[in-house]
Amino acid sequence: MATLTTEKTAAPGGHEPPDTGARHKLTAVTGLAALSLDAMASVAYGPEAIVLVLAAAGGYGLGFTLPVTLAIAGLLAVLVASYRQVIAAFPDGGGSYAVAKAHLGRRTSLVAAGSLVLDYVLNVAVAVTAGVAALTSAFPGLYGDRLWICLAVLVLITGVNLRGIVDSARAFLVPTAVFVGAILVMIAVGLFRDAPVSTVAADGHASVLAADATTVGALLLLKAFASGCSALTGVEAIANAVPSFRAPAARRAMRAEVALGVLLGAMLIGLSVLISRFGLQPVEGVTVLAQLADASLGHHTAFYVVQFATMVLLALSANTSFGGLPVLLKLLARDNHVPHVFGLKADRQVHRHGVVWLAVVSAALLVFSGGDTNTLVPLFAIGVFVGFTIAQTGMVLHWRRERGPRWAGRAVLNGLGAVLTGVLAV
């Protein structure tokens, strides 16, 4: 049985185990794998969310897919720059909770903490159900057992994380690299195609495209933008778990944040270019990403590699929550907002009680939803953008009070982020 110790920050008189040292901490690369799986995997449903909204205006509406994606990429750049500032200013982690606690008061900090907890829990449920949905799309015979498959995947991920976040990070490096590589290859090959090489994946499936509209209203474009911003989930996870990195932790975390932004932005823009290039239309029962893989790579081995890599990464993207939520619960325990048991660490530097609690609540959501992603997604954005807005607003006050070098420019950047994410939250 693992021996539990209380962190110094969690309870008076506690002592860290003489332990393992930096071996159980993250580098920039392993941190990217452990904490950014959610954001990376979101390219599987972010572009699709845009297309499904714009499809209400027919083919004319789909012509706005790329402009909407470019706007989302711009917001991504603002958020990455903003969260680099959060990491530097709050190296103890906690993200929007830590910012709100320091500058917006206790009540706002608890709202931020609540939104983060909601985001983390829903991320696990959404990621697992979406990953299993990719599997059942490839093998329809498994559809009736999707809930049991979801629960089995959750048990597997929980077990891996109980061994320690760094161990799980190393385990997830290969799937992350395969997924990102597969998507980038698909984009590169597709850019050299004049037309789809295959439409087998969509054949026989009903189109959900409406009749062509003569105009596309601002509200529809705003809805498409907000829906597509589901691809930005997970951008804050690195800032929430800075203490999990090796020293200098803040510098390594900032590097991981930039790498995340570059990779995610490149994939989102590339996929949207292909959607426009191939004139893709959304159909029932087949994901947009599957259609793109079919059109770019053909309906053979490469197609299934993309599908399998997507399925695996979506399932494993739940690891973002298992890395970030226990650290947040530790901070809440230190501030007496949750039981102090969440401040305990096992001998592998694991906040075991936080990991187990997250798994139990996520399992309940899986059972509630019946393993259906669409039941959970509407709740997902609430926690995400509330947390974004609170963090950016708090950072504006932080720079006003600190008034260090170039504080005005930094405050403007965070203020812009607060306005944009606040509109999306509403």
PDB file of C-alpha atoms in Angstrom, residues 128-396:
ATOM      1  CA  VAL A 128     -14.050   9.439 -23.356  1.00  0.00           C
ATOM      2  CA  THR A 129     -17.439   9.455 -25.090  1.00  0.00           C
ATOM      3  CA  ALA A 130     -16.010  11.145 -28.200  1.00  0.00           C
ATOM      4  CA  GLY A 131     -13.178   8.638 -28.375  1.00  0.00           C
ATOM      5  CA  VAL A 132     -15.562   5.732 -28.078  1.00  0.00           C
ATOM      6  CA  ALA A 133     -17.821   7.361 -30.696  1.00  0.00           C
ATOM      7  CA  ALA A 134     -14.889   7.265 -33.114  1.00  0.00           C
ATOM      8  CA  LEU A 135     -14.498   3.563 -32.366  1.00  0.00           C
ATOM      9  CA  THR A 136     -18.175   2.759 -32.869  1.00  0.00           C
ATOM     10  CA  SER A 137     -18.171   4.754 -36.115  1.00  0.00           C
ATOM     11  CA  ALA A 138     -15.480   2.434 -37.436  1.00  0.00           C
ATOM     12  CA  PHE A 139     -17.114  -0.676 -35.943  1.00  0.00           C
ATOM     13  CA  PRO A 140     -20.904  -0.085 -35.770  1.00  0.00           C
ATOM     14  CA  GLY A 141     -21.490  -3.417 -34.053  1.00  0.00           C
ATOM     15  CA  LEU A 142     -20.031  -1.982 -30.850  1.00  0.00           C
ATOM     16  CA  TYR A 143     -22.528   0.888 -30.652  1.00  0.00           C
ATOM     17  CA  GLY A 144     -24.882  -0.904 -28.271  1.00  0.00           C
ATOM     18  CA  ASP A 145     -22.053  -1.446 -25.787  1.00  0.00           C
ATOM     19  CA  ARG A 146     -20.680   2.103 -25.935  1.00  0.00           C
ATOM     20  CA  LEU A 147     -21.425   2.904 -22.281  1.00  0.00           C
ATOM     21  CA  TRP A 148     -19.535  -0.140 -21.006  1.00  0.00           C
ATOM     22  CA  ILE A 149     -16.631   0.672 -23.313  1.00  0.00           C
ATOM     23  CA  CYS A 150     -16.601   4.247 -21.966  1.00  0.00           C
ATOM     24  CA  LEU A 151     -16.437   2.996 -18.392  1.00  0.00           C
ATOM     25  CA  ALA A 152     -13.656   0.542 -19.234  1.00  0.00           C
ATOM     26  CA  VAL A 153     -11.590   3.307 -20.848  1.00  0.00           C
ATOM     27  CA  LEU A 154     -12.125   5.519 -17.792  1.00  0.00           C
ATOM     28  CA  VAL A 155     -10.892   2.762 -15.476  1.00  0.00           C
ATOM     29  CA  LEU A 156      -7.785   2.300 -17.625  1.00  0.00           C
ATOM     30  CA  ILE A 157      -6.891   6.006 -17.644  1.00  0.00           C
ATOM     31  CA  THR A 158      -7.497   6.279 -13.903  1.00  0.00           C
ATOM     32  CA  GLY A 159      -5.173   3.368 -13.232  1.00  0.00           C
ATOM     33  CA  VAL A 160      -2.414   4.899 -15.334  1.00  0.00           C
ATOM     34  CA  ASN A 161      -2.702   8.230 -13.504  1.00  0.00           C
ATOM     35  CA  LEU A 162      -2.563   6.581 -10.102  1.00  0.00           C
ATOM     36  CA  ARG A 163       0.955   5.533 -11.075  1.00  0.00           C
ATOM     37  CA  GLY A 164       1.952   9.192 -11.373  1.00  0.00           C
ATOM     38  CA  ILE A 165       1.494  11.960 -13.906  1.00  0.00           C
ATOM     39  CA  VAL A 166       5.009  11.728 -15.302  1.00  0.00           C
ATOM     40  CA  ASP A 167       4.593   8.031 -15.988  1.00  0.00           C
ATOM     41  CA  SER A 168       1.325   8.705 -17.773  1.00  0.00           C
ATOM     42  CA  ALA A 169       2.929  11.573 -19.697  1.00  0.00           C
ATOM     43  CA  ARG A 170       5.582   9.238 -21.066  1.00  0.00           C
ATOM     44  CA  ALA A 171       2.925   6.676 -21.930  1.00  0.00           C
ATOM     45  CA  PHE A 172       0.962   9.292 -23.891  1.00  0.00           C
ATOM     46  CA  LEU A 173       3.886  10.768 -25.843  1.00  0.00           C
ATOM     47  CA  VAL A 174       3.595   8.231 -28.660  1.00  0.00           C
ATOM     48  CA  PRO A 175      -0.198   8.537 -29.199  1.00  0.00           C
ATOM     49  CA  THR A 176       0.096  12.327 -29.185  1.00  0.00           C
ATOM     50  CA  ALA A 177       2.921  12.293 -31.720  1.00  0.00           C
ATOM     51  CA  VAL A 178       1.066   9.811 -33.950  1.00  0.00           C
ATOM     52  CA  PHE A 179      -2.121  11.881 -33.897  1.00  0.00           C
ATOM     53  CA  VAL A 180      -0.447  15.220 -34.576  1.00  0.00           C
ATOM     54  CA  GLY A 181       1.733  13.642 -37.263  1.00  0.00           C
ATOM     55  CA  ALA A 182      -1.260  11.976 -38.924  1.00  0.00           C
ATOM     56  CA  ILE A 183      -3.260  15.207 -38.993  1.00  0.00           C
ATOM     57  CA  LEU A 184      -0.341  17.242 -40.367  1.00  0.00           C
ATOM     58  CA  VAL A 185       0.381  14.624 -43.052  1.00  0.00           C
ATOM     59  CA  MET A 186      -3.294  14.546 -44.000  1.00  0.00           C
ATOM     60  CA  ILE A 187      -3.309  18.335 -44.325  1.00  0.00           C
ATOM     61  CA  ALA A 188      -0.078  18.413 -46.334  1.00  0.00           C
ATOM     62  CA  VAL A 189      -1.277  15.726 -48.753  1.00  0.00           C
ATOM     63  CA  GLY A 190      -4.693  17.334 -49.075  1.00  0.00           C
ATOM     64  CA  LEU A 191      -3.188  20.658 -50.101  1.00  0.00           C
ATOM     65  CA  PHE A 192      -1.818  18.948 -53.208  1.00  0.00           C
ATOM     66  CA  ARG A 193      -5.180  17.416 -54.145  1.00  0.00           C
ATOM     67  CA  ASP A 194      -7.360  19.169 -56.677  1.00  0.00           C
ATOM     68  CA  ALA A 195     -10.355  17.065 -55.681  1.00  0.00           C
ATOM     69  CA  PRO A 196     -11.227  14.346 -53.149  1.00  0.00           C
ATOM     70  CA  VAL A 197      -9.591  11.011 -53.956  1.00  0.00           C
ATOM     71  CA  SER A 198     -12.424   9.168 -52.213  1.00  0.00           C
ATOM     72  CA  THR A 199     -15.910   9.819 -50.862  1.00  0.00           C
ATOM     73  CA  VAL A 200     -16.567   6.263 -49.686  1.00  0.00           C
ATOM     74  CA  ALA A 201     -16.872   7.280 -46.030  1.00  0.00           C
ATOM     75  CA  ALA A 202     -19.816   9.602 -46.728  1.00  0.00           C
ATOM     76  CA  ASP A 203     -21.533   7.503 -49.403  1.00  0.00           C
ATOM     77  CA  GLY A 204     -25.009   6.418 -48.398  1.00  0.00           C
ATOM     78  CA  HIS A 205     -25.252   8.875 -45.514  1.00  0.00           C
ATOM     79  CA  ALA A 206     -27.858  11.631 -45.510  1.00  0.00           C
ATOM     80  CA  SER A 207     -26.588  15.190 -45.849  1.00  0.00           C
ATOM     81  CA  VAL A 208     -27.546  17.699 -43.162  1.00  0.00           C
ATOM     82  CA  LEU A 209     -26.874  20.670 -45.455  1.00  0.00           C
ATOM     83  CA  ALA A 210     -29.774  23.120 -45.712  1.00  0.00           C
ATOM     84  CA  ALA A 211     -30.818  24.967 -48.853  1.00  0.00           C
ATOM     85  CA  ASP A 212     -28.514  27.787 -49.922  1.00  0.00           C
ATOM     86  CA  ALA A 213     -29.191  31.119 -48.265  1.00  0.00           C
ATOM     87  CA  THR A 214     -28.633  34.438 -50.001  1.00  0.00           C
ATOM     88  CA  THR A 215     -26.923  35.948 -46.966  1.00  0.00           C
ATOM     89  CA  VAL A 216     -25.278  34.801 -43.755  1.00  0.00           C
ATOM     90  CA  GLY A 217     -26.311  36.800 -40.707  1.00  0.00           C
ATOM     91  CA  ALA A 218     -23.993  38.063 -38.010  1.00  0.00           C
ATOM     92  CA  LEU A 219     -25.745  35.924 -35.393  1.00  0.00           C
ATOM     93  CA  LEU A 220     -25.093  32.741 -37.372  1.00  0.00           C
ATOM     94  CA  LEU A 221     -21.435  33.663 -37.776  1.00  0.00           C
ATOM     95  CA  LEU A 222     -21.165  34.442 -34.062  1.00  0.00           C
ATOM     96  CA  LYS A 223     -22.790  31.106 -33.224  1.00  0.00           C
ATOM     97  CA  ALA A 224     -20.351  29.310 -35.525  1.00  0.00           C
ATOM     98  CA  PHE A 225     -17.464  31.150 -33.885  1.00  0.00           C
ATOM     99  CA  ALA A 226     -18.666  30.247 -30.394  1.00  0.00           C
ATOM    100  CA  SER A 227     -19.227  26.608 -31.364  1.00  0.00           C
ATOM    101  CA  GLY A 228     -15.829  26.358 -33.005  1.00  0.00           C
ATOM    102  CA  CYS A 229     -14.204  27.729 -29.876  1.00  0.00           C
ATOM    103  CA  SER A 230     -14.853  24.324 -28.333  1.00  0.00           C
ATOM    104  CA  ALA A 231     -11.474  23.606 -29.936  1.00  0.00           C
ATOM    105  CA  LEU A 232      -9.884  25.936 -27.373  1.00  0.00           C
ATOM    106  CA  THR A 233     -10.739  23.754 -24.397  1.00  0.00           C
ATOM    107  CA  GLY A 234      -7.603  22.763 -22.557  1.00  0.00           C
ATOM    108  CA  VAL A 235      -5.581  25.881 -23.393  1.00  0.00           C
ATOM    109  CA  GLU A 236      -5.611  26.797 -19.691  1.00  0.00           C
ATOM    110  CA  ALA A 237      -4.604  23.372 -18.355  1.00  0.00           C
ATOM    111  CA  ILE A 238      -0.852  24.039 -18.369  1.00  0.00           C
ATOM    112  CA  ALA A 239      -1.296  27.206 -16.294  1.00  0.00           C
ATOM    113  CA  ASN A 240      -3.332  25.220 -13.775  1.00  0.00           C
ATOM    114  CA  ALA A 241      -0.559  22.665 -13.183  1.00  0.00           C
ATOM    115  CA  VAL A 242       2.697  24.649 -13.219  1.00  0.00           C
ATOM    116  CA  PRO A 243       4.023  22.921 -10.050  1.00  0.00           C
ATOM    117  CA  SER A 244       3.990  19.620 -11.946  1.00  0.00           C
ATOM    118  CA  PHE A 245       6.923  20.824 -14.105  1.00  0.00           C
ATOM    119  CA  ARG A 246      10.614  20.471 -13.305  1.00  0.00           C
ATOM    120  CA  ALA A 247      12.508  23.579 -12.269  1.00  0.00           C
ATOM    121  CA  PRO A 248      12.465  26.174 -13.652  1.00  0.00           C
ATOM    122  CA  ALA A 249       8.790  25.221 -13.691  1.00  0.00           C
ATOM    123  CA  ALA A 250       7.367  28.492 -15.024  1.00  0.00           C
ATOM    124  CA  ARG A 251       9.787  28.614 -17.949  1.00  0.00           C
ATOM    125  CA  ARG A 252       9.075  25.013 -18.942  1.00  0.00           C
ATOM    126  CA  ALA A 253       5.328  25.564 -18.633  1.00  0.00           C
ATOM    127  CA  MET A 254       5.481  28.660 -20.851  1.00  0.00           C
ATOM    128  CA  ARG A 255       7.373  26.715 -23.509  1.00  0.00           C
ATOM    129  CA  ALA A 256       4.740  23.994 -23.418  1.00  0.00           C
ATOM    130  CA  GLU A 257       1.982  26.622 -23.721  1.00  0.00           C
ATOM    131  CA  VAL A 258       3.555  28.154 -26.839  1.00  0.00           C
ATOM    132  CA  ALA A 259       4.080  24.736 -28.429  1.00  0.00           C
ATOM    133  CA  LEU A 260       0.436  23.923 -27.782  1.00  0.00           C
ATOM    134  CA  GLY A 261      -0.723  27.139 -29.427  1.00  0.00           C
ATOM    135  CA  VAL A 262       1.421  26.647 -32.534  1.00  0.00           C
ATOM    136  CA  LEU A 263       0.385  23.029 -33.094  1.00  0.00           C
ATOM    137  CA  LEU A 264      -3.304  23.596 -32.383  1.00  0.00           C
ATOM    138  CA  GLY A 265      -3.489  26.696 -34.572  1.00  0.00           C
ATOM    139  CA  ALA A 266      -1.748  24.971 -37.484  1.00  0.00           C
ATOM    140  CA  MET A 267      -4.096  21.987 -37.336  1.00  0.00           C
ATOM    141  CA  LEU A 268      -7.272  24.083 -37.074  1.00  0.00           C
ATOM    142  CA  ILE A 269      -6.366  26.328 -39.996  1.00  0.00           C
ATOM    143  CA  GLY A 270      -5.127  23.424 -42.114  1.00  0.00           C
ATOM    144  CA  LEU A 271      -8.294  21.395 -41.612  1.00  0.00           C
ATOM    145  CA  SER A 272     -10.489  24.386 -42.453  1.00  0.00           C
ATOM    146  CA  VAL A 273      -8.530  24.977 -45.659  1.00  0.00           C
ATOM    147  CA  LEU A 274      -9.212  21.366 -46.660  1.00  0.00           C
ATOM    148  CA  ILE A 275     -12.913  21.684 -45.819  1.00  0.00           C
ATOM    149  CA  SER A 276     -13.162  24.629 -48.210  1.00  0.00           C
ATOM    150  CA  ARG A 277     -10.899  23.026 -50.823  1.00  0.00           C
ATOM    151  CA  PHE A 278     -12.916  19.805 -51.019  1.00  0.00           C
ATOM    152  CA  GLY A 279     -16.329  21.468 -50.674  1.00  0.00           C
ATOM    153  CA  LEU A 280     -17.096  19.121 -47.803  1.00  0.00           C
ATOM    154  CA  GLN A 281     -20.676  18.782 -46.601  1.00  0.00           C
ATOM    155  CA  PRO A 282     -21.648  17.416 -43.184  1.00  0.00           C
ATOM    156  CA  VAL A 283     -23.508  14.106 -43.239  1.00  0.00           C
ATOM    157  CA  GLU A 284     -25.201  12.005 -40.592  1.00  0.00           C
ATOM    158  CA  GLY A 285     -23.125   9.307 -38.936  1.00  0.00           C
ATOM    159  CA  VAL A 286     -19.717  10.328 -40.313  1.00  0.00           C
ATOM    160  CA  THR A 287     -17.433  12.887 -38.710  1.00  0.00           C
ATOM    161  CA  VAL A 288     -15.989  15.780 -40.664  1.00  0.00           C
ATOM    162  CA  LEU A 289     -12.494  14.577 -39.787  1.00  0.00           C
ATOM    163  CA  ALA A 290     -13.251  11.137 -41.225  1.00  0.00           C
ATOM    164  CA  GLN A 291     -14.466  12.714 -44.467  1.00  0.00           C
ATOM    165  CA  LEU A 292     -11.313  14.808 -44.695  1.00  0.00           C
ATOM    166  CA  ALA A 293      -9.091  11.770 -44.162  1.00  0.00           C
ATOM    167  CA  ASP A 294     -11.042   9.907 -46.844  1.00  0.00           C
ATOM    168  CA  ALA A 295     -10.814  12.805 -49.300  1.00  0.00           C
ATOM    169  CA  SER A 296      -7.127  13.464 -48.694  1.00  0.00           C
ATOM    170  CA  LEU A 297      -5.642   9.997 -48.127  1.00  0.00           C
ATOM    171  CA  GLY A 298      -8.147   7.618 -49.691  1.00  0.00           C
ATOM    172  CA  HIS A 299     -10.243   4.912 -48.066  1.00  0.00           C
ATOM    173  CA  HIS A 300      -7.520   2.474 -47.103  1.00  0.00           C
ATOM    174  CA  THR A 301      -4.858   2.012 -44.423  1.00  0.00           C
ATOM    175  CA  ALA A 302      -4.019   5.704 -43.982  1.00  0.00           C
ATOM    176  CA  PHE A 303      -7.703   6.502 -43.436  1.00  0.00           C
ATOM    177  CA  TYR A 304      -7.937   3.982 -40.614  1.00  0.00           C
ATOM    178  CA  VAL A 305      -4.682   5.216 -39.077  1.00  0.00           C
ATOM    179  CA  VAL A 306      -6.185   8.696 -38.768  1.00  0.00           C
ATOM    180  CA  GLN A 307      -9.406   7.304 -37.319  1.00  0.00           C
ATOM    181  CA  PHE A 308      -7.643   5.070 -34.821  1.00  0.00           C
ATOM    182  CA  ALA A 309      -5.215   7.818 -33.769  1.00  0.00           C
ATOM    183  CA  THR A 310      -8.164  10.172 -33.275  1.00  0.00           C
ATOM    184  CA  MET A 311     -10.034   7.603 -31.217  1.00  0.00           C
ATOM    185  CA  VAL A 312      -7.049   6.929 -28.967  1.00  0.00           C
ATOM    186  CA  LEU A 313      -6.161  10.581 -28.405  1.00  0.00           C
ATOM    187  CA  LEU A 314      -9.745  11.582 -27.659  1.00  0.00           C
ATOM    188  CA  ALA A 315      -9.906   8.892 -25.011  1.00  0.00           C
ATOM    189  CA  LEU A 316      -6.535   9.825 -23.564  1.00  0.00           C
ATOM    190  CA  SER A 317      -7.222  13.553 -23.635  1.00  0.00           C
ATOM    191  CA  ALA A 318      -9.030  13.001 -20.357  1.00  0.00           C
ATOM    192  CA  ASN A 319      -5.504  12.904 -18.937  1.00  0.00           C
ATOM    193  CA  THR A 320      -5.475  16.719 -19.027  1.00  0.00           C
ATOM    194  CA  SER A 321      -8.051  16.714 -16.247  1.00  0.00           C
ATOM    195  CA  PHE A 322      -6.261  14.065 -14.225  1.00  0.00           C
ATOM    196  CA  GLY A 323      -3.135  16.229 -14.367  1.00  0.00           C
ATOM    197  CA  GLY A 324      -4.747  19.568 -13.545  1.00  0.00           C
ATOM    198  CA  LEU A 325      -7.715  18.939 -11.244  1.00  0.00           C
ATOM    199  CA  PRO A 326      -5.801  17.278  -8.364  1.00  0.00           C
ATOM    200  CA  VAL A 327      -3.472  20.315  -8.226  1.00  0.00           C
ATOM    201  CA  LEU A 328      -6.481  22.652  -8.110  1.00  0.00           C
ATOM    202  CA  LEU A 329      -8.128  20.555  -5.374  1.00  0.00           C
ATOM    203  CA  LYS A 330      -4.866  20.723  -3.415  1.00  0.00           C
ATOM    204  CA  LEU A 331      -5.020  24.533  -3.520  1.00  0.00           C
ATOM    205  CA  LEU A 332      -8.688  24.513  -2.503  1.00  0.00           C
ATOM    206  CA  ALA A 333      -7.870  22.158   0.378  1.00  0.00           C
ATOM    207  CA  ARG A 334      -5.109  24.493   1.541  1.00  0.00           C
ATOM    208  CA  ASP A 335      -7.652  27.338   1.564  1.00  0.00           C
ATOM    209  CA  ASN A 336     -10.187  25.210   3.479  1.00  0.00           C
ATOM    210  CA  HIS A 337     -12.728  25.114   0.637  1.00  0.00           C
ATOM    211  CA  VAL A 338     -12.628  21.319   0.218  1.00  0.00           C
ATOM    212  CA  PRO A 339     -11.599  18.549   2.655  1.00  0.00           C
ATOM    213  CA  HIS A 340      -7.870  18.483   3.478  1.00  0.00           C
ATOM    214  CA  VAL A 341      -7.685  14.907   2.250  1.00  0.00           C
ATOM    215  CA  PHE A 342      -7.298  16.366  -1.264  1.00  0.00           C
ATOM    216  CA  GLY A 343      -3.935  17.785  -0.168  1.00  0.00           C
ATOM    217  CA  LEU A 344      -2.488  14.338   0.482  1.00  0.00           C
ATOM    218  CA  LYS A 345       0.140  12.841  -1.806  1.00  0.00           C
ATOM    219  CA  ALA A 346       1.068   9.213  -2.329  1.00  0.00           C
ATOM    220  CA  ASP A 347       4.632   7.983  -2.704  1.00  0.00           C
ATOM    221  CA  ARG A 348       4.586   8.618  -6.453  1.00  0.00           C
ATOM    222  CA  GLN A 349       3.739  12.300  -5.936  1.00  0.00           C
ATOM    223  CA  VAL A 350       0.119  11.601  -6.869  1.00  0.00           C
ATOM    224  CA  HIS A 351      -2.833  13.458  -5.348  1.00  0.00           C
ATOM    225  CA  ARG A 352      -4.630  10.127  -5.193  1.00  0.00           C
ATOM    226  CA  HIS A 353      -7.867  11.326  -3.630  1.00  0.00           C
ATOM    227  CA  GLY A 354      -8.314  13.952  -6.351  1.00  0.00           C
ATOM    228  CA  VAL A 355      -7.727  11.366  -9.072  1.00  0.00           C
ATOM    229  CA  VAL A 356     -10.238   8.922  -7.581  1.00  0.00           C
ATOM    230  CA  TRP A 357     -12.851  11.644  -6.975  1.00  0.00           C
ATOM    231  CA  LEU A 358     -12.571  12.814 -10.582  1.00  0.00           C
ATOM    232  CA  ALA A 359     -12.967   9.259 -11.859  1.00  0.00           C
ATOM    233  CA  VAL A 360     -16.085   8.624  -9.763  1.00  0.00           C
ATOM    234  CA  VAL A 361     -17.845  11.851 -10.801  1.00  0.00           C
ATOM    235  CA  SER A 362     -16.908  11.303 -14.453  1.00  0.00           C
ATOM    236  CA  ALA A 363     -18.299   7.773 -14.309  1.00  0.00           C
ATOM    237  CA  ALA A 364     -21.577   9.175 -12.988  1.00  0.00           C
ATOM    238  CA  LEU A 365     -21.740  11.593 -15.940  1.00  0.00           C
ATOM    239  CA  LEU A 366     -21.050   8.771 -18.370  1.00  0.00           C
ATOM    240  CA  VAL A 367     -23.920   6.763 -16.921  1.00  0.00           C
ATOM    241  CA  PHE A 368     -26.199   9.828 -16.924  1.00  0.00           C
ATOM    242  CA  SER A 369     -25.476  10.582 -20.590  1.00  0.00           C
ATOM    243  CA  GLY A 370     -25.562   6.970 -21.702  1.00  0.00           C
ATOM    244  CA  GLY A 371     -22.178   7.499 -23.311  1.00  0.00           C
ATOM    245  CA  ASP A 372     -23.544  10.193 -25.659  1.00  0.00           C
ATOM    246  CA  THR A 373     -21.177  13.103 -26.365  1.00  0.00           C
ATOM    247  CA  ASN A 374     -23.891  15.495 -27.574  1.00  0.00           C
ATOM    248  CA  THR A 375     -25.648  15.333 -24.208  1.00  0.00           C
ATOM    249  CA  LEU A 376     -22.535  16.669 -22.477  1.00  0.00           C
ATOM    250  CA  VAL A 377     -21.037  19.176 -24.932  1.00  0.00           C
ATOM    251  CA  PRO A 378     -23.501  22.068 -24.265  1.00  0.00           C
ATOM    252  CA  LEU A 379     -22.357  22.131 -20.636  1.00  0.00           C
ATOM    253  CA  PHE A 380     -18.698  22.010 -21.611  1.00  0.00           C
ATOM    254  CA  ALA A 381     -18.311  25.569 -22.893  1.00  0.00           C
ATOM    255  CA  ILE A 382     -19.819  27.125 -19.763  1.00  0.00           C
ATOM    256  CA  GLY A 383     -16.949  26.248 -17.470  1.00  0.00           C
ATOM    257  CA  VAL A 384     -14.341  26.903 -20.144  1.00  0.00           C
ATOM    258  CA  PHE A 385     -15.236  30.483 -21.002  1.00  0.00           C
ATOM    259  CA  VAL A 386     -16.247  31.566 -17.504  1.00  0.00           C
ATOM    260  CA  GLY A 387     -12.790  30.513 -16.335  1.00  0.00           C
ATOM    261  CA  PHE A 388     -11.113  32.249 -19.285  1.00  0.00           C
ATOM    262  CA  THR A 389     -12.961  35.507 -18.583  1.00  0.00           C
ATOM    263  CA  ILE A 390     -12.220  35.534 -14.854  1.00  0.00           C
ATOM    264  CA  ALA A 391      -8.534  34.802 -15.416  1.00  0.00           C
ATOM    265  CA  GLN A 392      -8.119  37.583 -17.978  1.00  0.00           C
ATOM    266  CA  THR A 393     -10.049  40.123 -15.893  1.00  0.00           C
ATOM    267  CA  GLY A 394      -7.967  39.310 -12.836  1.00  0.00           C
ATOM    268  CA  MET A 395      -4.755  39.697 -14.815  1.00  0.00           C
ATOM    269  CA  VAL A 396      -5.792  43.205 -15.903  1.00  0.00           C
TER     270      VAL A 396
END
